[in-house]
Amino acid sequence: MSEIFEARDWDAAGRIGRLSVPRAGVTVETPTIMPVVNPHIQTIPPRELAERFGAEILITNSYILHSSEDLREDALERGVHDLLDFPGAVMTDSGSFQLSEYGEIDVTSEEILAFQREIGSDVATPVDIPTAPDTEREAAEIELGTTQERLDRASEFSSGDMLVSAPVQGSTYPDLREAAGEHAVGTGLDVFPVGAVVPLMNEYRYGDMVDVVAAAKRGLGPAATVHLFGAGHPMMFALAVAAGCDLFDSAAYAIYARDGRYLTVRGTEHLADLDYFPCSCPVCVEHTPEEVESDDEQERLLSEHNLHVTFGEIRRIKQAIRSGTLLELVESRARGHPAMLDGYRVLLDHSEQLERTDPASKSTFFYLSGESATRPEVLRHHRRLERLSVPDSLLLAGGPTDTAVEAGEVWTVRPPFGPVPPELSETYPVNAELPDRLDDEAYAAAARGVERLAGANPDCAVALATAGWPDAALATLSERIELV
Ligand code: GUN
Ligand code: ZN
């Protein structure tokens, strides 16, 4: 598994990776989006997805091909790449989604895997059971057991060139998701979709989605290629990438276009409500909303815009990872929609987990909101404070100190990091850019840093110059700290 995926640049749990897809003879750069292609309806021909939009891999549904009198023989004879006329890699889904929608399908996992192999799929999928969010625990366990048996039996299909995905289920139970991730990696299969998250996203439960991904990631470990099944709205890509997802698949670009919806990185707009296009893609530059609305090609134009936005956000995310500014990007996306703010706050609940793959040095840390105070870099600094050697008495002061020091050393205290010894003051992340007006969260985080340092050094007399500190943060300090 690790030979097919190489992660290069990291930021939080996000990374730029190279996924080799041997059967297609290509390497796919991640994070990326696999446009969903319905074999019956193609608003944008797959070749154009590759040539105009840069899609390196798409996903289509083998169950639809298998069930179609018209297409099944064609797919078997010509292969799925030729059938769809797509020059890149093709992942296929198995009919699990139809299973969750209609309660039954007429193939076994082995039958549909064999069919996927026969039509030349590059990444095949067994029939997992997408257990809905909030399913009763016992039912979630039983369904997960069935999914796991099918994954075990899918291994024989990954012996050739074809990659096989191992979906991770477990509903909204973090321990089940974690165990499912661990089991999935243990099967030796190749790509790991986190499944049954579509209902969470449809209900804007981005916080729950992040919890599900974080739990699956704990079981999967950092080396696994992670696909977020059915996630296609560009507003949530940065958040999901920061949580450690590498692949997305989007039907949203096409489905939304069908009923006049226009995707943006901040949410979804109805074409009818737009007087101006807030986008500089070719469609939006060359047309007004009114023109698109009265155009016979409305659906195609909207699909094209939706794809431009979708791939544009992917490029922006990759550049942010390279620049070390992914969390700043997530933070700005969190300001676009309240549900995204929930998602970001939950992501930061997992800062310890994100910190493990977060680089030690990145471009300047920007403090942008109270949420910045709980970023992984802040936690890492707090942990580091416990290991620094301290003098017998220490004054922690806001800036170059104007407080008389009777004895001992002076360190600066810089919210949200807290104490900063002179030798670290120019280093990442404490050389952060801060706004002049700091919020209570920045001081509260600084107070946690002060306590961390004091706690690790019981013999050190710690004094803190507290001019400008809000009462809320002062109230959290222990008696140990002398306030001056
Ligand atoms: N498409 C969206 N969600 C899922 C899922 O959980 N499993 C499969 N196989 N396909 C999906
Ligand atoms: Zn546009």
Short mmCIF file of C-alpha atoms and ligand atoms in Angstrom, two decimals:
data_model
loop_
_atom_site.label_atom_id
_atom_site.label_comp_id
_atom_site.label_asym_id
_atom_site.label_seq_id
_atom_site.Cartn_x
_atom_site.Cartn_y
_atom_site.Cartn_z
CA MET A 1 0.00 0.00 0.00
CA SER A 2 2.69 2.50 0.95
CA GLU A 3 4.50 1.91 -2.38
CA ILE A 4 1.62 3.38 -4.34
CA PHE A 5 1.26 6.58 -2.34
CA GLU A 6 3.95 9.05 -1.50
CA ALA A 7 3.17 12.11 0.58
CA ARG A 8 5.57 15.00 0.10
CA ASP A 9 4.61 18.37 1.53
CA TRP A 10 2.55 18.45 4.69
CA ASP A 11 0.43 21.03 6.48
CA ALA A 12 -1.60 19.91 9.51
CA ALA A 13 -2.84 16.44 8.38
CA GLY A 14 -3.05 17.66 4.77
CA ARG A 15 -0.44 16.68 2.23
CA ILE A 16 0.45 16.80 -1.42
CA GLY A 17 0.74 13.22 -2.54
CA ARG A 18 1.44 11.10 -5.57
CA LEU A 19 -0.83 8.14 -6.06
CA SER A 20 0.41 5.72 -8.67
CA VAL A 21 -2.35 3.95 -10.50
CA PRO A 22 -0.51 1.11 -12.23
CA ARG A 23 -3.30 -0.21 -14.41
CA ALA A 24 -3.77 3.24 -15.97
CA GLY A 25 -0.03 3.82 -16.10
CA VAL A 26 -0.43 7.24 -14.51
CA THR A 27 0.42 9.03 -11.31
CA VAL A 28 -2.27 11.23 -9.85
CA GLU A 29 -1.36 14.27 -7.79
CA THR A 30 -3.45 14.60 -4.65
CA PRO A 31 -5.43 16.22 -3.18
CA THR A 32 -7.72 16.03 -6.15
CA ILE A 33 -11.27 15.67 -7.17
CA MET A 34 -12.61 12.82 -9.26
CA PRO A 35 -15.56 14.16 -11.26
CA VAL A 36 -18.45 11.71 -11.12
CA VAL A 37 -19.44 10.63 -14.60
CA ASN A 38 -22.86 9.13 -15.09
CA PRO A 39 -22.47 6.77 -18.04
CA HIS A 40 -25.94 7.69 -19.26
CA ILE A 41 -25.79 11.49 -18.97
CA GLN A 42 -22.64 13.43 -19.70
CA THR A 43 -23.16 17.16 -19.63
CA ILE A 44 -19.40 17.61 -19.99
CA PRO A 45 -17.70 14.88 -22.05
CA PRO A 46 -15.04 13.06 -19.99
CA ARG A 47 -12.32 13.99 -22.48
CA GLU A 48 -13.06 17.64 -21.77
CA LEU A 49 -12.85 16.97 -18.04
CA ALA A 50 -9.25 15.91 -18.66
CA GLU A 51 -8.24 18.37 -21.32
CA ARG A 52 -9.98 21.56 -20.23
CA PHE A 53 -10.27 21.09 -16.49
CA GLY A 54 -7.23 18.97 -15.68
CA ALA A 55 -9.04 15.91 -14.26
CA GLU A 56 -6.48 13.12 -13.90
CA ILE A 57 -8.96 10.60 -12.54
CA LEU A 58 -12.72 10.27 -12.65
CA ILE A 59 -15.18 8.00 -10.93
CA THR A 60 -18.11 6.21 -12.46
CA ASN A 61 -20.51 3.59 -11.21
CA SER A 62 -19.90 0.02 -12.32
CA TYR A 63 -23.29 -1.04 -10.99
CA ILE A 64 -25.02 1.35 -13.42
CA LEU A 65 -22.96 -0.13 -16.27
CA HIS A 66 -23.68 -3.67 -15.10
CA SER A 67 -27.43 -3.05 -14.87
CA SER A 68 -27.70 -1.35 -18.23
CA GLU A 69 -28.72 -3.46 -21.21
CA ASP A 70 -27.27 -0.80 -23.51
CA LEU A 71 -23.95 -0.29 -21.83
CA ARG A 72 -22.92 -3.55 -20.19
CA GLU A 73 -21.74 -5.35 -23.32
CA ASP A 74 -20.09 -2.22 -24.64
CA ALA A 75 -18.21 -1.74 -21.38
CA LEU A 76 -17.04 -5.35 -21.44
CA GLU A 77 -15.93 -5.20 -25.05
CA ARG A 78 -14.34 -1.76 -25.22
CA GLY A 79 -13.37 -1.23 -21.62
CA VAL A 80 -14.53 1.66 -19.48
CA HIS A 81 -11.83 4.12 -20.64
CA ASP A 82 -12.81 3.74 -24.28
CA LEU A 83 -16.51 3.70 -23.48
CA LEU A 84 -16.26 7.00 -21.65
CA ASP A 85 -13.45 8.34 -23.84
CA PHE A 86 -11.27 9.34 -20.90
CA PRO A 87 -7.48 9.37 -21.13
CA GLY A 88 -6.72 9.27 -17.38
CA ALA A 89 -7.43 6.86 -14.52
CA VAL A 90 -10.91 5.52 -13.80
CA MET A 91 -12.19 4.57 -10.37
CA THR A 92 -15.44 2.65 -10.18
CA ASP A 93 -17.98 2.43 -7.40
CA SER A 94 -19.87 -0.76 -6.70
CA GLY A 95 -23.55 -0.11 -6.19
CA SER A 96 -23.31 0.43 -2.43
CA PHE A 97 -24.97 3.78 -2.83
CA GLN A 98 -27.89 2.15 -4.67
CA LEU A 99 -27.95 -0.41 -1.88
CA SER A 100 -28.33 2.32 0.73
CA GLU A 101 -30.96 4.15 -1.35
CA TYR A 102 -33.11 1.21 -2.49
CA GLY A 103 -32.31 -1.42 0.14
CA GLU A 104 -31.05 -4.06 -2.29
CA ILE A 105 -28.94 -4.68 -5.36
CA ASP A 106 -28.73 -7.76 -7.55
CA VAL A 107 -25.00 -8.50 -7.47
CA THR A 108 -22.63 -9.81 -4.84
CA SER A 109 -19.48 -7.97 -3.89
CA GLU A 110 -17.37 -10.57 -5.73
CA GLU A 111 -19.52 -10.40 -8.87
CA ILE A 112 -19.27 -6.64 -9.15
CA LEU A 113 -15.53 -6.68 -8.37
CA ALA A 114 -15.02 -9.22 -11.16
CA PHE A 115 -17.07 -7.01 -13.48
CA GLN A 116 -14.96 -3.98 -12.54
CA ARG A 117 -11.84 -5.96 -13.36
CA GLU A 118 -13.27 -7.06 -16.70
CA ILE A 119 -14.18 -3.54 -17.81
CA GLY A 120 -10.67 -2.33 -17.02
CA SER A 121 -11.30 -0.28 -13.89
CA ASP A 122 -8.12 1.16 -12.35
CA VAL A 123 -9.52 1.43 -8.83
CA ALA A 124 -12.37 -0.94 -7.98
CA THR A 125 -14.71 -0.91 -4.99
CA PRO A 126 -16.35 -3.81 -3.13
CA VAL A 127 -19.95 -3.61 -1.95
CA ASP A 128 -19.59 -1.95 1.44
CA ILE A 129 -22.64 -1.10 3.53
CA PRO A 130 -22.98 2.65 3.99
CA THR A 131 -24.36 2.80 7.54
CA ALA A 132 -26.23 6.07 8.03
CA PRO A 133 -25.27 8.57 10.74
CA ASP A 134 -26.88 7.97 14.15
CA THR A 135 -27.79 4.37 13.37
CA GLU A 136 -28.28 2.32 16.51
CA ARG A 137 -24.95 1.08 17.70
CA GLU A 138 -25.71 -2.61 17.46
CA ALA A 139 -26.90 -2.30 13.86
CA ALA A 140 -23.83 -0.21 12.99
CA GLU A 141 -21.59 -2.95 14.42
CA ILE A 142 -23.37 -5.70 12.50
CA GLU A 143 -23.21 -3.78 9.22
CA LEU A 144 -19.57 -2.94 9.79
CA GLY A 145 -18.89 -6.64 10.32
CA THR A 146 -20.46 -7.41 6.93
CA THR A 147 -18.44 -4.67 5.25
CA GLN A 148 -15.27 -6.03 6.83
CA GLU A 149 -15.92 -9.59 5.60
CA ARG A 150 -16.37 -8.23 2.09
CA LEU A 151 -13.13 -6.25 2.33
CA ASP A 152 -11.31 -9.38 3.46
CA ARG A 153 -12.65 -11.24 0.45
CA ALA A 154 -11.76 -8.36 -1.90
CA SER A 155 -8.03 -8.87 -1.39
CA GLU A 156 -7.85 -11.47 -4.14
CA PHE A 157 -8.90 -8.80 -6.66
CA SER A 158 -5.99 -6.52 -5.82
CA SER A 159 -3.37 -9.09 -6.80
CA GLY A 160 -2.95 -7.77 -10.36
CA ASP A 161 -2.58 -4.18 -11.51
CA MET A 162 -5.98 -3.04 -10.38
CA LEU A 163 -6.16 -1.12 -7.13
CA VAL A 164 -9.04 -1.93 -4.79
CA SER A 165 -10.57 0.49 -2.34
CA ALA A 166 -11.50 -0.44 1.22
CA PRO A 167 -14.35 1.77 2.45
CA VAL A 168 -14.35 2.70 6.13
CA GLN A 169 -17.79 2.62 7.74
CA GLY A 170 -18.98 2.76 11.35
CA SER A 171 -21.67 5.45 11.28
CA THR A 172 -21.10 8.26 13.79
CA TYR A 173 -19.27 6.11 16.36
CA PRO A 174 -15.65 7.28 16.54
CA ASP A 175 -14.42 4.02 18.06
CA LEU A 176 -16.08 1.98 15.29
CA ARG A 177 -14.64 4.28 12.63
CA GLU A 178 -11.18 3.98 14.16
CA ALA A 179 -11.42 0.17 14.36
CA ALA A 180 -12.76 0.12 10.79
CA GLY A 181 -9.76 2.18 9.63
CA GLU A 182 -7.35 -0.16 11.36
CA HIS A 183 -9.01 -3.22 9.87
CA ALA A 184 -9.12 -1.66 6.37
CA VAL A 185 -5.38 -0.97 6.38
CA GLY A 186 -4.82 -4.50 7.62
CA THR A 187 -6.51 -5.97 4.54
CA GLY A 188 -3.66 -4.73 2.36
CA LEU A 189 -6.12 -3.02 0.02
CA ASP A 190 -5.05 0.20 -1.61
CA VAL A 191 -7.26 3.26 -1.24
CA PHE A 192 -9.41 4.08 1.77
CA PRO A 193 -12.70 5.90 1.25
CA VAL A 194 -14.44 7.23 4.34
CA GLY A 195 -18.02 6.23 3.57
CA ALA A 196 -21.56 7.29 4.39
CA VAL A 197 -20.70 10.93 4.97
CA VAL A 198 -23.09 12.23 2.29
CA PRO A 199 -26.02 12.46 4.75
CA LEU A 200 -23.79 14.46 7.13
CA MET A 201 -22.85 16.89 4.39
CA ASN A 202 -26.41 17.20 3.12
CA GLU A 203 -27.41 18.27 6.61
CA TYR A 204 -24.41 20.63 6.92
CA ARG A 205 -23.06 18.55 9.84
CA TYR A 206 -19.44 19.45 9.09
CA GLY A 207 -18.42 19.10 12.72
CA ASP A 208 -19.62 15.50 12.76
CA MET A 209 -17.96 14.90 9.42
CA VAL A 210 -14.63 16.05 10.83
CA ASP A 211 -15.04 13.78 13.86
CA VAL A 212 -15.74 10.83 11.56
CA VAL A 213 -12.70 11.57 9.38
CA ALA A 214 -10.43 12.14 12.38
CA ALA A 215 -11.49 8.82 13.90
CA ALA A 216 -10.99 6.92 10.64
CA LYS A 217 -7.57 8.56 10.25
CA ARG A 218 -6.50 7.40 13.71
CA GLY A 219 -7.10 3.83 12.58
CA LEU A 220 -5.71 4.28 9.06
CA GLY A 221 -2.53 6.07 9.99
CA PRO A 222 -0.81 8.78 7.94
CA ALA A 223 0.44 6.54 5.10
CA ALA A 224 -3.01 5.59 3.75
CA THR A 225 -4.61 7.36 0.76
CA VAL A 226 -7.93 8.67 2.02
CA HIS A 227 -10.95 9.35 -0.16
CA LEU A 228 -13.96 11.22 1.22
CA PHE A 229 -16.78 9.40 -0.54
CA GLY A 230 -19.40 11.64 -2.10
CA ALA A 231 -17.80 14.91 -1.04
CA GLY A 232 -17.87 17.40 -3.85
CA HIS A 233 -18.65 20.86 -2.55
CA PRO A 234 -15.60 23.11 -2.92
CA MET A 235 -16.50 25.00 0.26
CA MET A 236 -15.40 22.03 2.37
CA PHE A 237 -12.30 20.80 0.51
CA ALA A 238 -9.78 22.83 2.53
CA LEU A 239 -11.29 21.60 5.81
CA ALA A 240 -11.30 17.97 4.67
CA VAL A 241 -7.77 18.17 3.29
CA ALA A 242 -6.51 19.64 6.57
CA ALA A 243 -8.15 16.66 8.31
CA GLY A 244 -6.18 14.33 6.04
CA CYS A 245 -8.35 13.56 2.98
CA ASP A 246 -6.63 13.14 -0.39
CA LEU A 247 -9.42 12.33 -2.84
CA PHE A 248 -12.89 13.71 -3.37
CA ASP A 249 -15.56 12.81 -5.84
CA SER A 250 -18.01 15.28 -7.10
CA ALA A 251 -21.36 14.83 -8.69
CA ALA A 252 -22.25 18.22 -7.23
CA TYR A 253 -20.87 20.13 -10.21
CA ALA A 254 -23.42 18.41 -12.48
CA ILE A 255 -26.35 17.83 -10.13
CA TYR A 256 -26.35 21.40 -8.86
CA ALA A 257 -26.13 22.75 -12.40
CA ARG A 258 -29.24 20.80 -13.30
CA ASP A 259 -31.35 22.94 -11.02
CA GLY A 260 -29.71 26.27 -11.49
CA ARG A 261 -27.30 26.20 -8.58
CA TYR A 262 -23.96 27.97 -8.73
CA LEU A 263 -21.13 26.74 -6.51
CA THR A 264 -18.74 29.07 -4.71
CA VAL A 265 -16.08 28.44 -2.10
CA ARG A 266 -18.42 30.03 0.43
CA GLY A 267 -21.56 28.04 -0.34
CA THR A 268 -24.20 27.65 -3.03
CA GLU A 269 -26.13 30.38 -4.83
CA HIS A 270 -29.17 30.17 -7.04
CA LEU A 271 -28.56 31.58 -10.46
CA ALA A 272 -31.87 33.44 -10.21
CA ASP A 273 -30.60 35.35 -7.15
CA LEU A 274 -27.40 36.57 -8.78
CA ASP A 275 -27.06 39.97 -10.43
CA TYR A 276 -23.28 39.64 -10.77
CA PHE A 277 -20.91 36.69 -11.02
CA PRO A 278 -18.28 36.74 -8.23
CA CYS A 279 -15.88 34.60 -10.26
CA SER A 280 -13.37 35.06 -13.04
CA CYS A 281 -13.71 31.74 -14.85
CA PRO A 282 -14.38 31.97 -18.61
CA VAL A 283 -18.13 31.38 -18.15
CA CYS A 284 -18.48 34.15 -15.58
CA VAL A 285 -16.29 36.59 -17.49
CA GLU A 286 -18.11 36.07 -20.75
CA HIS A 287 -21.70 36.02 -19.46
CA THR A 288 -23.98 37.81 -17.03
CA PRO A 289 -26.25 35.74 -14.78
CA GLU A 290 -29.19 36.91 -16.87
CA GLU A 291 -27.56 35.65 -20.05
CA VAL A 292 -26.85 32.25 -18.52
CA GLU A 293 -30.39 32.01 -17.25
CA SER A 294 -31.88 32.51 -20.69
CA ASP A 295 -29.29 30.38 -22.50
CA ASP A 296 -30.33 26.97 -23.87
CA GLU A 297 -26.97 25.77 -22.60
CA GLN A 298 -27.61 26.91 -19.03
CA GLU A 299 -26.89 23.52 -17.51
CA ARG A 300 -23.65 23.12 -19.40
CA LEU A 301 -22.48 26.65 -18.57
CA LEU A 302 -23.24 26.20 -14.89
CA SER A 303 -21.49 22.80 -14.86
CA GLU A 304 -18.43 24.40 -16.40
CA HIS A 305 -18.39 27.20 -13.84
CA ASN A 306 -18.89 24.65 -11.06
CA LEU A 307 -15.92 22.64 -12.33
CA HIS A 308 -13.72 25.73 -12.65
CA VAL A 309 -14.46 26.65 -9.04
CA THR A 310 -13.92 23.07 -7.91
CA PHE A 311 -10.53 22.60 -9.59
CA GLY A 312 -9.53 26.17 -8.70
CA GLU A 313 -10.04 25.44 -5.02
CA ILE A 314 -7.97 22.25 -5.32
CA ARG A 315 -5.09 24.26 -6.82
CA ARG A 316 -5.43 26.89 -4.11
CA ILE A 317 -5.27 24.17 -1.45
CA LYS A 318 -2.16 22.60 -2.97
CA GLN A 319 -0.43 25.97 -3.07
CA ALA A 320 -1.47 26.62 0.54
CA ILE A 321 0.10 23.31 1.57
CA ARG A 322 3.31 24.24 -0.26
CA SER A 323 3.31 27.67 1.39
CA GLY A 324 2.37 26.35 4.83
CA THR A 325 -0.84 28.38 4.96
CA LEU A 326 -3.48 25.65 4.80
CA LEU A 327 -4.96 26.43 8.21
CA GLU A 328 -5.23 30.11 7.28
CA LEU A 329 -7.18 28.99 4.20
CA VAL A 330 -9.42 26.73 6.31
CA GLU A 331 -9.96 29.61 8.68
CA SER A 332 -11.05 31.91 5.88
CA ARG A 333 -13.42 29.22 4.54
CA ALA A 334 -14.79 28.90 8.08
CA ARG A 335 -15.83 32.55 7.81
CA GLY A 336 -17.92 31.82 4.72
CA HIS A 337 -20.52 29.62 6.35
CA PRO A 338 -21.50 28.91 9.98
CA ALA A 339 -21.46 25.15 9.33
CA MET A 340 -17.87 25.46 8.17
CA LEU A 341 -17.02 27.30 11.37
CA ASP A 342 -18.39 24.31 13.28
CA GLY A 343 -16.22 22.07 11.15
CA TYR A 344 -13.11 24.15 11.80
CA ARG A 345 -13.74 24.25 15.55
CA VAL A 346 -14.07 20.47 15.64
CA LEU A 347 -10.93 20.15 13.52
CA LEU A 348 -9.11 22.12 16.19
CA ASP A 349 -10.44 19.77 18.86
CA HIS A 350 -8.13 17.32 17.09
CA SER A 351 -5.10 19.63 17.14
CA GLU A 352 -2.97 17.04 18.95
CA GLN A 353 -3.65 14.59 16.14
CA LEU A 354 -2.96 17.21 13.43
CA GLU A 355 0.24 18.25 15.15
CA ARG A 356 1.86 14.87 14.52
CA THR A 357 2.22 15.53 10.81
CA ASP A 358 2.39 19.32 10.92
CA PRO A 359 5.81 20.68 9.86
CA ALA A 360 7.98 22.30 12.54
CA SER A 361 8.40 25.41 10.45
CA LYS A 362 6.12 27.08 7.95
CA SER A 363 5.52 30.55 6.60
CA THR A 364 4.57 33.13 9.23
CA PHE A 365 1.66 32.09 11.47
CA PHE A 366 -1.23 34.52 10.99
CA TYR A 367 -3.47 34.98 14.01
CA LEU A 368 -6.88 35.56 12.43
CA SER A 369 -9.47 34.77 15.09
CA GLY A 370 -10.02 33.15 18.45
CA GLU A 371 -9.84 29.78 16.70
CA SER A 372 -6.19 30.46 15.81
CA ALA A 373 -5.44 30.18 19.53
CA THR A 374 -5.97 26.42 19.47
CA ARG A 375 -4.06 25.62 16.30
CA PRO A 376 -1.62 22.70 16.45
CA GLU A 377 1.36 25.06 16.44
CA VAL A 378 0.16 26.63 19.68
CA LEU A 379 -0.21 23.24 21.33
CA ARG A 380 3.26 22.30 20.16
CA HIS A 381 4.74 25.46 21.69
CA HIS A 382 2.96 24.73 24.95
CA ARG A 383 4.40 21.26 25.00
CA ARG A 384 7.84 22.61 24.23
CA LEU A 385 7.61 24.98 27.20
CA GLU A 386 7.77 21.99 29.51
CA ARG A 387 11.18 21.08 28.19
CA LEU A 388 12.88 24.49 28.40
CA SER A 389 15.31 25.19 31.19
CA VAL A 390 14.37 28.10 33.38
CA PRO A 391 16.18 30.29 35.93
CA ASP A 392 15.18 30.42 39.61
CA SER A 393 12.97 33.36 38.97
CA LEU A 394 11.38 34.49 35.77
CA LEU A 395 9.45 37.57 34.76
CA LEU A 396 7.10 37.13 31.84
CA ALA A 397 6.36 40.47 30.22
CA GLY A 398 4.32 41.60 27.24
CA GLY A 399 6.90 43.49 25.23
CA PRO A 400 10.38 44.85 25.90
CA THR A 401 9.71 45.21 29.59
CA ASP A 402 9.10 48.44 31.38
CA THR A 403 8.67 46.63 34.65
CA ALA A 404 11.66 46.81 36.97
CA VAL A 405 13.25 43.42 37.34
CA GLU A 406 14.77 42.85 40.69
CA ALA A 407 16.36 39.57 39.96
CA GLY A 408 16.23 36.83 37.37
CA GLU A 409 15.53 36.70 33.72
CA VAL A 410 12.86 38.26 31.53
CA TRP A 411 11.03 36.34 28.82
CA THR A 412 8.38 37.86 26.65
CA VAL A 413 4.87 36.52 26.84
CA ARG A 414 3.20 36.53 23.49
CA PRO A 415 -0.44 35.55 23.09
CA PRO A 416 -1.57 32.95 22.10
CA PHE A 417 1.72 31.13 22.67
CA GLY A 418 2.54 32.35 26.17
CA PRO A 419 6.13 32.49 27.41
CA VAL A 420 8.82 32.87 24.78
CA PRO A 421 12.49 32.73 25.79
CA PRO A 422 14.71 35.28 24.02
CA GLU A 423 16.48 32.68 21.90
CA LEU A 424 13.20 31.54 20.33
CA SER A 425 11.65 34.94 19.74
CA GLU A 426 12.45 35.11 16.03
CA THR A 427 11.47 31.52 15.27
CA TYR A 428 8.33 29.82 13.95
CA PRO A 429 5.60 29.91 15.17
CA VAL A 430 6.09 32.55 17.87
CA ASN A 431 7.21 35.14 15.33
CA ALA A 432 3.53 35.22 14.34
CA GLU A 433 1.68 38.16 12.82
CA LEU A 434 -0.93 39.26 15.34
CA PRO A 435 -3.63 41.89 15.10
CA ASP A 436 -3.19 44.89 17.42
CA ARG A 437 -6.42 44.03 19.20
CA LEU A 438 -6.27 40.52 20.55
CA ASP A 439 -9.29 38.54 21.69
CA ASP A 440 -9.81 36.76 25.00
CA GLU A 441 -8.96 33.40 23.43
CA ALA A 442 -5.43 34.61 22.64
CA TYR A 443 -4.87 35.58 26.27
CA ALA A 444 -6.51 32.42 27.55
CA ALA A 445 -4.15 30.34 25.41
CA ALA A 446 -1.18 32.41 26.63
CA ALA A 447 -2.33 31.74 30.21
CA ARG A 448 -2.35 28.00 29.47
CA GLY A 449 1.23 28.36 28.25
CA VAL A 450 2.23 30.18 31.42
CA GLU A 451 0.67 27.43 33.53
CA ARG A 452 2.36 24.76 31.48
CA LEU A 453 5.78 26.34 32.05
CA ALA A 454 5.12 26.92 35.75
CA GLY A 455 3.73 23.41 36.22
CA ALA A 456 6.83 21.84 34.74
CA ASN A 457 9.11 23.96 36.94
CA PRO A 458 7.75 23.93 40.50
CA ASP A 459 10.87 25.62 41.90
CA CYS A 460 10.82 28.58 39.57
CA ALA A 461 9.26 31.82 40.84
CA VAL A 462 7.11 32.98 37.95
CA ALA A 463 5.85 36.57 37.72
CA LEU A 464 3.62 37.81 34.97
CA ALA A 465 3.19 41.42 33.84
CA THR A 466 -0.49 41.51 33.09
CA ALA A 467 -1.13 44.98 31.69
CA GLY A 468 -3.84 44.65 29.07
CA TRP A 469 -4.90 41.14 30.05
CA PRO A 470 -8.64 40.52 30.17
CA ASP A 471 -10.14 39.35 33.49
CA ALA A 472 -11.33 36.11 31.91
CA ALA A 473 -7.76 35.01 31.20
CA LEU A 474 -6.41 36.28 34.53
CA ALA A 475 -9.04 34.26 36.35
CA THR A 476 -7.61 31.05 34.91
CA LEU A 477 -4.15 31.60 36.40
CA SER A 478 -3.17 29.72 39.54
CA GLU A 479 -1.92 31.36 42.73
CA ARG A 480 1.56 30.19 41.79
CA ILE A 481 1.84 33.01 39.27
CA GLU A 482 2.67 36.40 40.78
CA LEU A 483 0.82 39.12 38.93
CA VAL A 484 2.74 42.37 38.52
N1 GUN B 1 -20.82 6.92 -2.35
C1 GUN B 1 -21.13 7.80 -1.36
N2 GUN B 1 -20.98 7.20 -0.14
C2 GUN B 1 -20.57 5.94 -0.37
C3 GUN B 1 -20.22 4.86 0.49
O1 GUN B 1 -20.28 4.95 1.72
N3 GUN B 1 -19.82 3.70 -0.12
C4 GUN B 1 -19.75 3.58 -1.49
N4 GUN B 1 -19.32 2.42 -2.01
N5 GUN B 1 -20.07 4.60 -2.31
C5 GUN B 1 -20.47 5.76 -1.75
ZN ZN B 2 -17.26 31.13 -12.83
#
